[in-house]
mmCIF file of C-alpha atoms in Angstrom:
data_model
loop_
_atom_site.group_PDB
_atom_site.id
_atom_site.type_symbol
_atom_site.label_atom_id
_atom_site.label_comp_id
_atom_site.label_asym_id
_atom_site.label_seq_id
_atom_site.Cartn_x
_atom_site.Cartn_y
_atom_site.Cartn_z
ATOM 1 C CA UNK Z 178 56.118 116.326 -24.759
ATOM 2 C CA UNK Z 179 59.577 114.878 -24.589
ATOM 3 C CA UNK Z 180 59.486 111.121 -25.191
ATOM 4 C CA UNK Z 181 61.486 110.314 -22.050
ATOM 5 C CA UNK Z 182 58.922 112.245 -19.650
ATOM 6 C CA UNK Z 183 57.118 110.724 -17.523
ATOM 7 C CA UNK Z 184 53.467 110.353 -16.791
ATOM 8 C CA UNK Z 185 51.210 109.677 -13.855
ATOM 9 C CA UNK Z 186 48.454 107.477 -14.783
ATOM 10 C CA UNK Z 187 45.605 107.677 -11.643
ATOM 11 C CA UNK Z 188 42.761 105.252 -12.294
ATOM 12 C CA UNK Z 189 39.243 104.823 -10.338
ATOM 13 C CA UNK Z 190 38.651 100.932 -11.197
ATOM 14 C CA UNK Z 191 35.181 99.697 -10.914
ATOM 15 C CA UNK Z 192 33.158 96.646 -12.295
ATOM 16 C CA UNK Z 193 32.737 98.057 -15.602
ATOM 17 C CA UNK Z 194 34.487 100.822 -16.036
ATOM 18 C CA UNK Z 195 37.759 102.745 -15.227
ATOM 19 C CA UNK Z 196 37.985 106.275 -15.259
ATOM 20 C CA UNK Z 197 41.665 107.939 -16.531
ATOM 21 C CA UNK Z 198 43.392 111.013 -15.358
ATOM 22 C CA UNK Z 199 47.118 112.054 -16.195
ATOM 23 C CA UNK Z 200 49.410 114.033 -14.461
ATOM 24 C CA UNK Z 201 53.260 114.759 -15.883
ATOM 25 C CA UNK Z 202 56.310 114.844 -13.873
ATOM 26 C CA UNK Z 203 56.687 118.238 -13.229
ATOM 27 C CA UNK Z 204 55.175 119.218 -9.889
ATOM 28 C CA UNK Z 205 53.164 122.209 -10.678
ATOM 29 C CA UNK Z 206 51.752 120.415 -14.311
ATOM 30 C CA UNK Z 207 48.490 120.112 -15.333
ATOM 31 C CA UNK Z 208 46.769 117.407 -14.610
ATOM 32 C CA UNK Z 209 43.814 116.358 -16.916
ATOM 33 C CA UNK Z 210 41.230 114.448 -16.765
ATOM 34 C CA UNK Z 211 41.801 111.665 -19.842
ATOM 35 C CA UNK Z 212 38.561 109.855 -19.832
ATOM 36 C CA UNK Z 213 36.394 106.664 -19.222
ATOM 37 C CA UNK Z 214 36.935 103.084 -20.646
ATOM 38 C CA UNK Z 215 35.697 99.887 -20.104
ATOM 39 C CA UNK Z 216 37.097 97.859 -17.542
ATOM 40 C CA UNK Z 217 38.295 95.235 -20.152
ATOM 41 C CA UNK Z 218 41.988 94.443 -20.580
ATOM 42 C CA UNK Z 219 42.156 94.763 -24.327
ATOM 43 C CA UNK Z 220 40.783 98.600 -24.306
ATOM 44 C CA UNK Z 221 43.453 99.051 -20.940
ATOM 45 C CA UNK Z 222 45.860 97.838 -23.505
ATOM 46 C CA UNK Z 223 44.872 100.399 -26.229
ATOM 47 C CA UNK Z 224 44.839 103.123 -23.586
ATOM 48 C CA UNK Z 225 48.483 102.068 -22.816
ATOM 49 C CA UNK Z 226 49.842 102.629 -26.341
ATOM 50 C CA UNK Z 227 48.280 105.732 -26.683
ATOM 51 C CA UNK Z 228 50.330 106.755 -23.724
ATOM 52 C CA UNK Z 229 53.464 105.423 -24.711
ATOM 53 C CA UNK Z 230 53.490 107.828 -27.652
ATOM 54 C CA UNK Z 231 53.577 110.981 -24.992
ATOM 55 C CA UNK Z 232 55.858 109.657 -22.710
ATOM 56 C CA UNK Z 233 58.455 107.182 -22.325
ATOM 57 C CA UNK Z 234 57.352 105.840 -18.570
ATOM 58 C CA UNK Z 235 54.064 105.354 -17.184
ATOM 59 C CA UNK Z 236 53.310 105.078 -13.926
ATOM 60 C CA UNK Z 237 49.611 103.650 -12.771
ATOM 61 C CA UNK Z 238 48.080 103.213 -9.424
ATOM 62 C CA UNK Z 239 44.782 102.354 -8.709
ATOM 63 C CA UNK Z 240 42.596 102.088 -5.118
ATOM 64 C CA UNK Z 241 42.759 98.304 -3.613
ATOM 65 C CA UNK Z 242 39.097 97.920 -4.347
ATOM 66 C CA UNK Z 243 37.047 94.203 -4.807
ATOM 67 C CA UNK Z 244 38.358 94.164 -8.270
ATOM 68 C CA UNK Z 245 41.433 92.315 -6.964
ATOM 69 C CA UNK Z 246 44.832 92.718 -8.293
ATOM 70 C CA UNK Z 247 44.521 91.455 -11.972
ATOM 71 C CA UNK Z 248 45.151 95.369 -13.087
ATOM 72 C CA UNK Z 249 48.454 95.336 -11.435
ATOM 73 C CA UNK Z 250 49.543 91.886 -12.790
ATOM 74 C CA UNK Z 251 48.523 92.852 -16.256
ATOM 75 C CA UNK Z 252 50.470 96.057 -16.021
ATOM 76 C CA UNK Z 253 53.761 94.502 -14.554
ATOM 77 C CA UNK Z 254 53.127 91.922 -16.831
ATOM 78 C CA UNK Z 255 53.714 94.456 -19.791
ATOM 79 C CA UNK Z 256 56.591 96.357 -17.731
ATOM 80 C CA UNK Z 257 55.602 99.455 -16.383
ATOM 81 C CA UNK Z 258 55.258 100.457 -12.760
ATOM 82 C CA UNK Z 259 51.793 100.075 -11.237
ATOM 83 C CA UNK Z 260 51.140 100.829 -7.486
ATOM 84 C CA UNK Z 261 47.675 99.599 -5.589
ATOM 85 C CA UNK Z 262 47.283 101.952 -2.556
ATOM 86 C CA UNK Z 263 44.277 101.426 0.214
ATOM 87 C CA UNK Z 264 41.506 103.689 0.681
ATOM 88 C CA UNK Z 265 41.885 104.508 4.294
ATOM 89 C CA UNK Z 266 45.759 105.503 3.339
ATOM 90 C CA UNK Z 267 44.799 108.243 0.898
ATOM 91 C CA UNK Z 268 45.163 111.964 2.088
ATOM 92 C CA UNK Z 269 41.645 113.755 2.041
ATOM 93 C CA UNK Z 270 41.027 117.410 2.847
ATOM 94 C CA UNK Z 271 38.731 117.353 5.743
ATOM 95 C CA UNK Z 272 36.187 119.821 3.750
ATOM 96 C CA UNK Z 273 36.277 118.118 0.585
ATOM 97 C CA UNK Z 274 32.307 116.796 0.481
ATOM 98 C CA UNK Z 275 32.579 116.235 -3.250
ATOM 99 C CA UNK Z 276 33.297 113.088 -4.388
ATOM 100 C CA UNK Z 277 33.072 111.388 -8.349
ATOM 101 C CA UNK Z 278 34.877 109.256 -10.167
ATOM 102 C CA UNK Z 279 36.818 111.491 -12.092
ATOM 103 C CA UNK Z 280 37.863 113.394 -8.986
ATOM 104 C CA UNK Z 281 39.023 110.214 -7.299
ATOM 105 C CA UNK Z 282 41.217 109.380 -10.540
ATOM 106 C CA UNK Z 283 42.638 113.216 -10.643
ATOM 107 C CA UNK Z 284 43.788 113.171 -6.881
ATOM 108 C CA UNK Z 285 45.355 109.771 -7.581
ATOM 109 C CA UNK Z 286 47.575 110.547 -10.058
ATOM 110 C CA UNK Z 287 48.107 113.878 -7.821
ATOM 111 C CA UNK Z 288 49.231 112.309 -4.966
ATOM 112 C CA UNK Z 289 51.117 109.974 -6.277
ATOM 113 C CA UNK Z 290 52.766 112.405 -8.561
ATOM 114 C CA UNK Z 291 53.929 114.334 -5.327
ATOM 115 C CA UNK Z 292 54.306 110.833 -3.641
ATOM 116 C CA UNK Z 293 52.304 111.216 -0.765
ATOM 117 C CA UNK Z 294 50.911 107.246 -1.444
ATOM 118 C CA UNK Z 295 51.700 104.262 -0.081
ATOM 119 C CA UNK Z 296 51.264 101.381 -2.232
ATOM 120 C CA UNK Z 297 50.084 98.277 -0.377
ATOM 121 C CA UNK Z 298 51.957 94.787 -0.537
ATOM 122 C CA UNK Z 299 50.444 92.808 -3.617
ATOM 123 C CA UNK Z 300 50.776 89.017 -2.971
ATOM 124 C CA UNK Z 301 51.608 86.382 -5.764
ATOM 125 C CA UNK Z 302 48.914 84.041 -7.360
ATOM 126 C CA UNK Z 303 50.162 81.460 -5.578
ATOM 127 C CA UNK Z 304 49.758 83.214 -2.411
ATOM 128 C CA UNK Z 305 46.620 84.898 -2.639
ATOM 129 C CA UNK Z 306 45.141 81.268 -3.664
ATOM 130 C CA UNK Z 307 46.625 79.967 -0.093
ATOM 131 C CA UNK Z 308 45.012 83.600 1.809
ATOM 132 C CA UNK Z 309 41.467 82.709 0.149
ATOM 133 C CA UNK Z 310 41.400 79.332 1.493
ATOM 134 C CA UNK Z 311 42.667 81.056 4.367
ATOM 135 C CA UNK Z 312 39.595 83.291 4.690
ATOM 136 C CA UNK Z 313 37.289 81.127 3.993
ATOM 137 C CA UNK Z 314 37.936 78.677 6.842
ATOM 138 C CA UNK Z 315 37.837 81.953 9.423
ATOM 139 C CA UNK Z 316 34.421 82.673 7.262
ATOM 140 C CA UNK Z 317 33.427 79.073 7.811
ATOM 141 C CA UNK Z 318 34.066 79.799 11.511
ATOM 142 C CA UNK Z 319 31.959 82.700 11.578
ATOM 143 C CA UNK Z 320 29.282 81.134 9.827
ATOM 144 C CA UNK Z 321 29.715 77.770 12.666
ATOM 145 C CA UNK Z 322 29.337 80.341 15.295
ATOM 146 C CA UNK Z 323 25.927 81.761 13.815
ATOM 147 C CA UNK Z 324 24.635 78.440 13.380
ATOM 148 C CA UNK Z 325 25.741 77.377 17.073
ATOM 149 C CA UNK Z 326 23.966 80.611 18.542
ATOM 150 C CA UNK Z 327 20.749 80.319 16.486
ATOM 151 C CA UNK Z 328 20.245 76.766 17.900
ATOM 152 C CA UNK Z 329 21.338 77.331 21.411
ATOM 153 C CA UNK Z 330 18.691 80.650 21.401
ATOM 154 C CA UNK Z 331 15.925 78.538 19.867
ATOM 155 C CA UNK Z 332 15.897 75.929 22.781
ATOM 156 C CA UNK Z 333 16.575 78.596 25.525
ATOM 157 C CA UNK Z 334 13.388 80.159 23.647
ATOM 158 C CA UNK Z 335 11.677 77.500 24.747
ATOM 159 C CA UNK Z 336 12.713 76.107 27.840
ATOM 160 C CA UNK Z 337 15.253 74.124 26.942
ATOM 161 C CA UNK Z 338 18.336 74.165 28.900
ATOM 162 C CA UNK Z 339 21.680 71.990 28.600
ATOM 163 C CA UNK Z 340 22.710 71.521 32.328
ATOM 164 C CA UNK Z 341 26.600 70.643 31.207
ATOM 165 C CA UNK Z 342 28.889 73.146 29.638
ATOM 166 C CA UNK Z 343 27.677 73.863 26.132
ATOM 167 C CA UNK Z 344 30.957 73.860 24.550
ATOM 168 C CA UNK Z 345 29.733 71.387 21.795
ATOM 169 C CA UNK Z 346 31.490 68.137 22.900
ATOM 170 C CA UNK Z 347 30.371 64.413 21.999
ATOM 171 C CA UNK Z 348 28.415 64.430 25.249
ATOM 172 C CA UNK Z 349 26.494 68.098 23.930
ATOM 173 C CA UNK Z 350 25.903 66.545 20.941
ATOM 174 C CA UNK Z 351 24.553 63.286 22.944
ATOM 175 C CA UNK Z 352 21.962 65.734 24.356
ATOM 176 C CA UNK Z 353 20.839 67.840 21.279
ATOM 177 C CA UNK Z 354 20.438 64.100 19.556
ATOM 178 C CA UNK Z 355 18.011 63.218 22.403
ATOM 179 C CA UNK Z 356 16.597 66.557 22.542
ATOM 180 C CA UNK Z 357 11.934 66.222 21.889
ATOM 181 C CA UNK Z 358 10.146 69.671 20.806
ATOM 182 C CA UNK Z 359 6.577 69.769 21.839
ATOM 183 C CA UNK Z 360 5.445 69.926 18.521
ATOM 184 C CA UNK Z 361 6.284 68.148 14.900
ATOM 185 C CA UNK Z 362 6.688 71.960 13.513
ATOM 186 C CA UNK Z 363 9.560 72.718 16.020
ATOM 187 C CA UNK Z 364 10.679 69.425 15.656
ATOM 188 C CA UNK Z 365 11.511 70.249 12.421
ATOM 189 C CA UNK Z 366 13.189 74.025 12.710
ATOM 190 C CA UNK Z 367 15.144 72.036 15.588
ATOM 191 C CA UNK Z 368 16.267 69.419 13.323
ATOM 192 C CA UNK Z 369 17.328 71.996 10.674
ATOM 193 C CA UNK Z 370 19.712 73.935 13.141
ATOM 194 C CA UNK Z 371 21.324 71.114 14.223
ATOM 195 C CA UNK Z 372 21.809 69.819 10.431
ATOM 196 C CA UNK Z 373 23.022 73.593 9.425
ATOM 197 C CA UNK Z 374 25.774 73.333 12.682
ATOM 198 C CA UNK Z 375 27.048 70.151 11.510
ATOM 199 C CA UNK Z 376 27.403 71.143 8.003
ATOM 200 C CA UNK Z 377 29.162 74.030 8.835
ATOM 201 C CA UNK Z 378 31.643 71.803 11.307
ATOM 202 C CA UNK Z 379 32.265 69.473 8.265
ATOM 203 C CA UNK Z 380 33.033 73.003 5.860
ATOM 204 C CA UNK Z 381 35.153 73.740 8.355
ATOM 205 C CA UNK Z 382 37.217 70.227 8.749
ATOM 206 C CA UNK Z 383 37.104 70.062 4.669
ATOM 207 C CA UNK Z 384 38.823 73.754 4.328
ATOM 208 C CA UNK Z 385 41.492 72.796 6.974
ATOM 209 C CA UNK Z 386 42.144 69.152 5.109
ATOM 210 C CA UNK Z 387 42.336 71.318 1.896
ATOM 211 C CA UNK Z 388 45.177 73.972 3.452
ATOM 212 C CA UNK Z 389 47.683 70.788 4.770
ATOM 213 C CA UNK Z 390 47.279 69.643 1.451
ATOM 214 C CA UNK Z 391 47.644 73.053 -0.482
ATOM 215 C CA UNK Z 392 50.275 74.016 1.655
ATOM 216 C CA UNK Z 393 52.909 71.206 0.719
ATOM 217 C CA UNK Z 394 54.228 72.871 -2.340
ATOM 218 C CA UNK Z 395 54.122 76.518 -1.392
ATOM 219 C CA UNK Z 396 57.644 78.077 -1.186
ATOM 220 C CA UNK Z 397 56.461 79.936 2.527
ATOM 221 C CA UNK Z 398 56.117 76.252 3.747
ATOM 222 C CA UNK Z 399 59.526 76.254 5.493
ATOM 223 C CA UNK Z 400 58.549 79.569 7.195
ATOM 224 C CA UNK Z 401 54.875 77.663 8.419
ATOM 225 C CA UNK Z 402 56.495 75.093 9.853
ATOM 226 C CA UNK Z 403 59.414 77.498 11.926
ATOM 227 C CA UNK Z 404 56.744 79.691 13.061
ATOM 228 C CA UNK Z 405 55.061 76.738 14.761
ATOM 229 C CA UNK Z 406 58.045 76.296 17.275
ATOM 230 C CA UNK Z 407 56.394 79.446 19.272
ATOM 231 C CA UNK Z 408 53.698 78.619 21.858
ATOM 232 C CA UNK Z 409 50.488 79.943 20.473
ATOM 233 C CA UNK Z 410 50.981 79.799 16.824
ATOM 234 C CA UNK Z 411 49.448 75.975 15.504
ATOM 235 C CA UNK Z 412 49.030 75.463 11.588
ATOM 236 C CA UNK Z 413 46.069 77.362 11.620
ATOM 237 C CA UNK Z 414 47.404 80.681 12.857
ATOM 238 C CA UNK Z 415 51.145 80.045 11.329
ATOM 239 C CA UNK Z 416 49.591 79.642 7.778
ATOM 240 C CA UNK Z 417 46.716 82.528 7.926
ATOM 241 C CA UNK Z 418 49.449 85.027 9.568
ATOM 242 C CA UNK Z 419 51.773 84.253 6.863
ATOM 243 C CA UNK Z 420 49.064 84.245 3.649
ATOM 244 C CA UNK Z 421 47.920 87.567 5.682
ATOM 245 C CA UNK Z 422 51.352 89.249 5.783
ATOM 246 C CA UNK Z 423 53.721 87.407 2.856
ATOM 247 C CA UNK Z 424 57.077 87.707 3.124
ATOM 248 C CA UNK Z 425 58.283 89.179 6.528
ATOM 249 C CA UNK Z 426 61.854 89.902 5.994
ATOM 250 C CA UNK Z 427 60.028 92.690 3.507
ATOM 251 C CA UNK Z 428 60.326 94.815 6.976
ATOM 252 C CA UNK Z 429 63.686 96.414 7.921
ATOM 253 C CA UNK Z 430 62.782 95.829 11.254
ATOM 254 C CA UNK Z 431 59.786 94.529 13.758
ATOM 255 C CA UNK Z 432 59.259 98.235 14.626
ATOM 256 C CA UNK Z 433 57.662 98.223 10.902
ATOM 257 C CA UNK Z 434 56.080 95.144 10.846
ATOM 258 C CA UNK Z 435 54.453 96.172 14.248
ATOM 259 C CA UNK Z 436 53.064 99.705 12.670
ATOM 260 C CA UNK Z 437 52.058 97.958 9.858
ATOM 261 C CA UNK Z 438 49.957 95.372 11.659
ATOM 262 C CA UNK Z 439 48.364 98.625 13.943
ATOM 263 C CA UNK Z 440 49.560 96.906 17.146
ATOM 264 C CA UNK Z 441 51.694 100.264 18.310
ATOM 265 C CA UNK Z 442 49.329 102.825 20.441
ATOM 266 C CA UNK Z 443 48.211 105.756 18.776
ATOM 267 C CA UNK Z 444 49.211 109.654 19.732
ATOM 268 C CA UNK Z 445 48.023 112.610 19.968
ATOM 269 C CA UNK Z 446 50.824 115.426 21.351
ATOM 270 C CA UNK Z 447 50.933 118.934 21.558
ATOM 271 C CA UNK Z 448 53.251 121.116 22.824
ATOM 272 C CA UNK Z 449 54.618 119.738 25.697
ATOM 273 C CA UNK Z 450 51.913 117.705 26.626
ATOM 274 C CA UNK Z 451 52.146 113.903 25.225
ATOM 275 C CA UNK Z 452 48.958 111.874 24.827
ATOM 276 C CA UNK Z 453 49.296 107.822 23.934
ATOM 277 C CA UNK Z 454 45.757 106.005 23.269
ATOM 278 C CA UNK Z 455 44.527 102.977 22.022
ATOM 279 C CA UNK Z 456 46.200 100.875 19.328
ATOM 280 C CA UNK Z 457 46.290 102.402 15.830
ATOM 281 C CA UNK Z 458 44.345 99.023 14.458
ATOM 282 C CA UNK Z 459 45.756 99.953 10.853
ATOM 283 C CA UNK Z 460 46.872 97.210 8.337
ATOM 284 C CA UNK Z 461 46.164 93.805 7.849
ATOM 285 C CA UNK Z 462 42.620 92.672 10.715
ATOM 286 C CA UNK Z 463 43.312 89.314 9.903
ATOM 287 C CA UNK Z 464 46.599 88.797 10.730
ATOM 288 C CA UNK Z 465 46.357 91.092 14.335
ATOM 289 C CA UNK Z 466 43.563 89.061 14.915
ATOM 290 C CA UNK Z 467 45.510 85.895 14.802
ATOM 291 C CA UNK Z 468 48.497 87.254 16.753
ATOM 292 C CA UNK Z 469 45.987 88.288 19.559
ATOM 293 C CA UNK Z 470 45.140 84.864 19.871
ATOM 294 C CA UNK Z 471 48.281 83.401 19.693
ATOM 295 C CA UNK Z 472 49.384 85.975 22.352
ATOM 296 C CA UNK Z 473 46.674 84.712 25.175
ATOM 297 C CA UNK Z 474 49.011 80.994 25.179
ATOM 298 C CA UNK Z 475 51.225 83.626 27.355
ATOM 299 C CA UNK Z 476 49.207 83.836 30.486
ATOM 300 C CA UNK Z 477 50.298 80.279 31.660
ATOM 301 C CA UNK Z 478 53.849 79.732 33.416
ATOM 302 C CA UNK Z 479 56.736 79.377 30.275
ATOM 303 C CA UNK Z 480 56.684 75.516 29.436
ATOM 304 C CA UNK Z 481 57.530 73.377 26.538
ATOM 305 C CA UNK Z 482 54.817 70.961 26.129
ATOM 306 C CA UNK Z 483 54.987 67.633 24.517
ATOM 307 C CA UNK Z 484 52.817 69.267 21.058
ATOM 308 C CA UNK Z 485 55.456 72.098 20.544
ATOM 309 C CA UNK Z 486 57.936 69.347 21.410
ATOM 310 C CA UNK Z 487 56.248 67.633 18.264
ATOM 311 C CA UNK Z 488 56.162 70.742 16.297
ATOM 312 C CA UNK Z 489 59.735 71.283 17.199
ATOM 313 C CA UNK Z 490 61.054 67.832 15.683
ATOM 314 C CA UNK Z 491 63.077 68.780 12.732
ATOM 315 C CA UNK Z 492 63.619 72.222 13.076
ATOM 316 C CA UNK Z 493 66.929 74.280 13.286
ATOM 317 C CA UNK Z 494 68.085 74.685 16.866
ATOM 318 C CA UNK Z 495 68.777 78.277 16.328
ATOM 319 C CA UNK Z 496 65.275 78.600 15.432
ATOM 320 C CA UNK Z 497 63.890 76.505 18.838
ATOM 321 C CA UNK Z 498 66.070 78.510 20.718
ATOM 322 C CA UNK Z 499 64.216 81.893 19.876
ATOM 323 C CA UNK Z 500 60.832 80.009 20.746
ATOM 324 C CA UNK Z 501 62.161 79.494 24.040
ATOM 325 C CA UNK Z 502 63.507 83.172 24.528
ATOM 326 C CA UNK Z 503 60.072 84.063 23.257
ATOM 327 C CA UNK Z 504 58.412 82.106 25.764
ATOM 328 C CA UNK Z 505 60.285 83.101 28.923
ATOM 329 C CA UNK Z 506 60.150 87.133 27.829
ATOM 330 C CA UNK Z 507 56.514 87.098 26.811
ATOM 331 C CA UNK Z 508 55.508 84.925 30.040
ATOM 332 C CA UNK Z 509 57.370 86.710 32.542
ATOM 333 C CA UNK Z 510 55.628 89.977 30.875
ATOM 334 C CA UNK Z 511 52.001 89.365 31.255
ATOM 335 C CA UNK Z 512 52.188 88.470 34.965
ATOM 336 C CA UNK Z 513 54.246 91.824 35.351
ATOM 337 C CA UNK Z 514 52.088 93.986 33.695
ATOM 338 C CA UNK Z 515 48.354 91.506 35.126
ATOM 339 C CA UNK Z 516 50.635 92.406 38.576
ATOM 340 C CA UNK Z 517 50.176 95.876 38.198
ATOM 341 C CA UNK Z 518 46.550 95.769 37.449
ATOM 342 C CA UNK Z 519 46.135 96.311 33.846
ATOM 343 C CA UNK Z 520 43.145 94.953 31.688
ATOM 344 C CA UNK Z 521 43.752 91.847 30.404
ATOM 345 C CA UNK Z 522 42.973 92.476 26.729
ATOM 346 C CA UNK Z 523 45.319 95.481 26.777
ATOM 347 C CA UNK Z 524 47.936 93.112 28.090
ATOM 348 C CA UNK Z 525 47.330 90.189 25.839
ATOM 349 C CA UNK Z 526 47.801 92.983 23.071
ATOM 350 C CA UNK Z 527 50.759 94.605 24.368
ATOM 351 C CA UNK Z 528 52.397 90.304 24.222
ATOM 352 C CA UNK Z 529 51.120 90.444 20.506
ATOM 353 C CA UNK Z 530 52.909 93.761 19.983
ATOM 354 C CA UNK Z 531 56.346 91.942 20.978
ATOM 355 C CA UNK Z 532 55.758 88.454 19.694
ATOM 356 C CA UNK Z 533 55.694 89.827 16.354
ATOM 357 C CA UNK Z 534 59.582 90.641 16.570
ATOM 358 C CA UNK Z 535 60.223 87.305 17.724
ATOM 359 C CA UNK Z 536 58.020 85.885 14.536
ATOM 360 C CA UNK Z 537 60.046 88.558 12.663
ATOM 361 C CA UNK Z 538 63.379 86.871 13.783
ATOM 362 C CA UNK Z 539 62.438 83.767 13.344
ATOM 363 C CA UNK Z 540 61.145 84.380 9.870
ATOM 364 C CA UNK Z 541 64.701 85.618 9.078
ATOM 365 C CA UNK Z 542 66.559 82.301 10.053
ATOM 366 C CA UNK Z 543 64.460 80.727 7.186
ATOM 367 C CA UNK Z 544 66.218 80.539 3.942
ATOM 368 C CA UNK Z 545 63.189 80.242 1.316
ATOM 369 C CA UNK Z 546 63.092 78.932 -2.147
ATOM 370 C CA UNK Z 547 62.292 81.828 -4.674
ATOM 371 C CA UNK Z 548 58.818 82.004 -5.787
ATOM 372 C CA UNK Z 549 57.512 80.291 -8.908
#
């Protein structure tokens, strides 16, 4: 084999092992089926040498899996080319039923041979650190709103009803403190609910202290702080969005970014008939869920309040400027299209759809410091 060939390294990464299958360059070449190895980075490293005497590129990829992305840092690290494609992307004949390891590793390094993947954006250390402390304040939040329905079900369980709005204020919490169970037993599960909802309130307060700390020396910072001009995006949904998505001028346009995010309806056509249905839902659920939120701020009449005046202090007016565009477009919008009777969670999804160009603009008036 000629030592400037190249070779197409497909690799099925799990816990403990990694199984190895090699395809050349040439389309219609053989590809074979090079083995297993333990998933430890000194036998990845022997596995690389060995390949660098048959060809003079190598070219990995690898499923994004819960193994994480220390495979493609060690393999940039060394210089070669490593691409980390997601499952759901991965072209599958519909009646292929037979599925190993060493099948999975042969199709990879087929497909990516004939480059029919798409490799998924790999985030920095840095900012994969900031998108786990990310997640696990929205996991905190799911775990709050467990805790909050297990209590509220145990008192309706037995009677026990809060006349007020149960929407956890000081006067809620007034109530559950005076709150008697008929007997010491339930007394006690009672107490423990309450104890378990307050923990996870303080988990929650102690991950979002830890993010405004975390977030003063990370080079997206400026980027945060922009995107917090726009009505609907506060520090929570500014930094998760950006940890979610990294670097947004990575689109050539907010038609990408849109797709990308699975905000843009789905289609099915044929012929002459054309057939548009829900939202494709692909890419990155923690970011669209985020944006959906941010997107119901635009039901109320366009206003600058005095918080985004506060969140405005210091920024470029250029920048403040496409807030306000954003909020007169994106108001007038969902009272056109509530006018002319559509749901309102199809709406609030179509103003997520075009906020995302104006976060995409915005994102491109920011002049960021290069990564460490």
């Amino acid at each position: 084999m000629s030592k400037s060939s190249i070779l197409f390294v497909g690799m099925d990464v799990h816990k403990e092992t990694i199984d190895v299958a090699i395809a050349t360059n040439r389309l219609n070449g053989k590809v074979r089926h090079f083995g297993q190895i333990p998933n430890r980075i000194d036998v990845i490293d022997k596995l690389v040498a060995k390949l660098k005497r048959e060809a003079g590129t190598l070219k990995f990829v690898y499923e994004a899996g819960p193994c994480g992305f220390g495979l493609y840092r060690h393999l940039t690290r060394k210089k070669h080319q490593c691409a980390v494609v997601a499952p759901s992307l991965i072209p599958k004949k519909p009646g292929d039923r037979v599925k190993t390891d060493r099948r999975d590793a042969i199709r990879l390094a087929q497909l990516y041979r004939a480059g029919d993947l798409t490799p998924v954006y790999v985030p920095d250390v840095d900012d994969e650190a900031i998108r786990d402390l990310s997640r696990a304040r929205e996991d905190a939040m799911i775990d709050q709103k467990a805790a909050r329905q297990r209590l509220k079900s145990f008192l309706l369980r037995h009677g026990i009803r809060y006349e007020g709005r149960a929407n956890w204020s000081e006067r809620h919490l007034r109530w559950l403190a005076n709150a008697i169970m008929p007997t010491p037993a339930q007394q006690i599960v009672f107490q423990e609910y309450v104890n378990t909802v307050t923990e996870r309130t303080h988990r929650i307060e102690r991950l979002e202290l830890m993010l405004k700390e975390q977030i003063k020396g990370w080079h997206f910072a400026p980027v945060v702080n922009a995107l917090q001009t726009m009505r609907g995006i506060r520090f929570i949904n500014a930094v998760s969005i950006i940890a979610e998505l990294g670097d947004l001028t990575r689109f050539d346009n907010p038609r990408q970014l849109m797709c990308f995010l699975g905000l843009v309806p789905s289609q099915h056509s044929s012929g002459e008939r054309t057939r548009l249905g829900p939202i494709t839902k692909s890419g990155n659920r923690h970011a669209r869920r985020y944006l959906v939120e941010a997107a119901w701020a635009y039901r109320y009449q366009a206003k600058v309040s005095r918080e985004i005046q506060l969140r405005q202090e210091n920024i470029p007016i250029r920048i403040r400027d496409i807030a306000w565009k954003a909020q007169i477009r994106l108001c007038a919008r969902y009272r056109k299209l509530a006018a002319r009777g559509k749901n309102r969670n199809i709406v609030v999804v179509a103003i997520a759809r075009e906020l995302v160009a104006f976060m995409w603009d915005i994102a491109h008036q920011v002049h960021l410091k290069p990564a460490r």
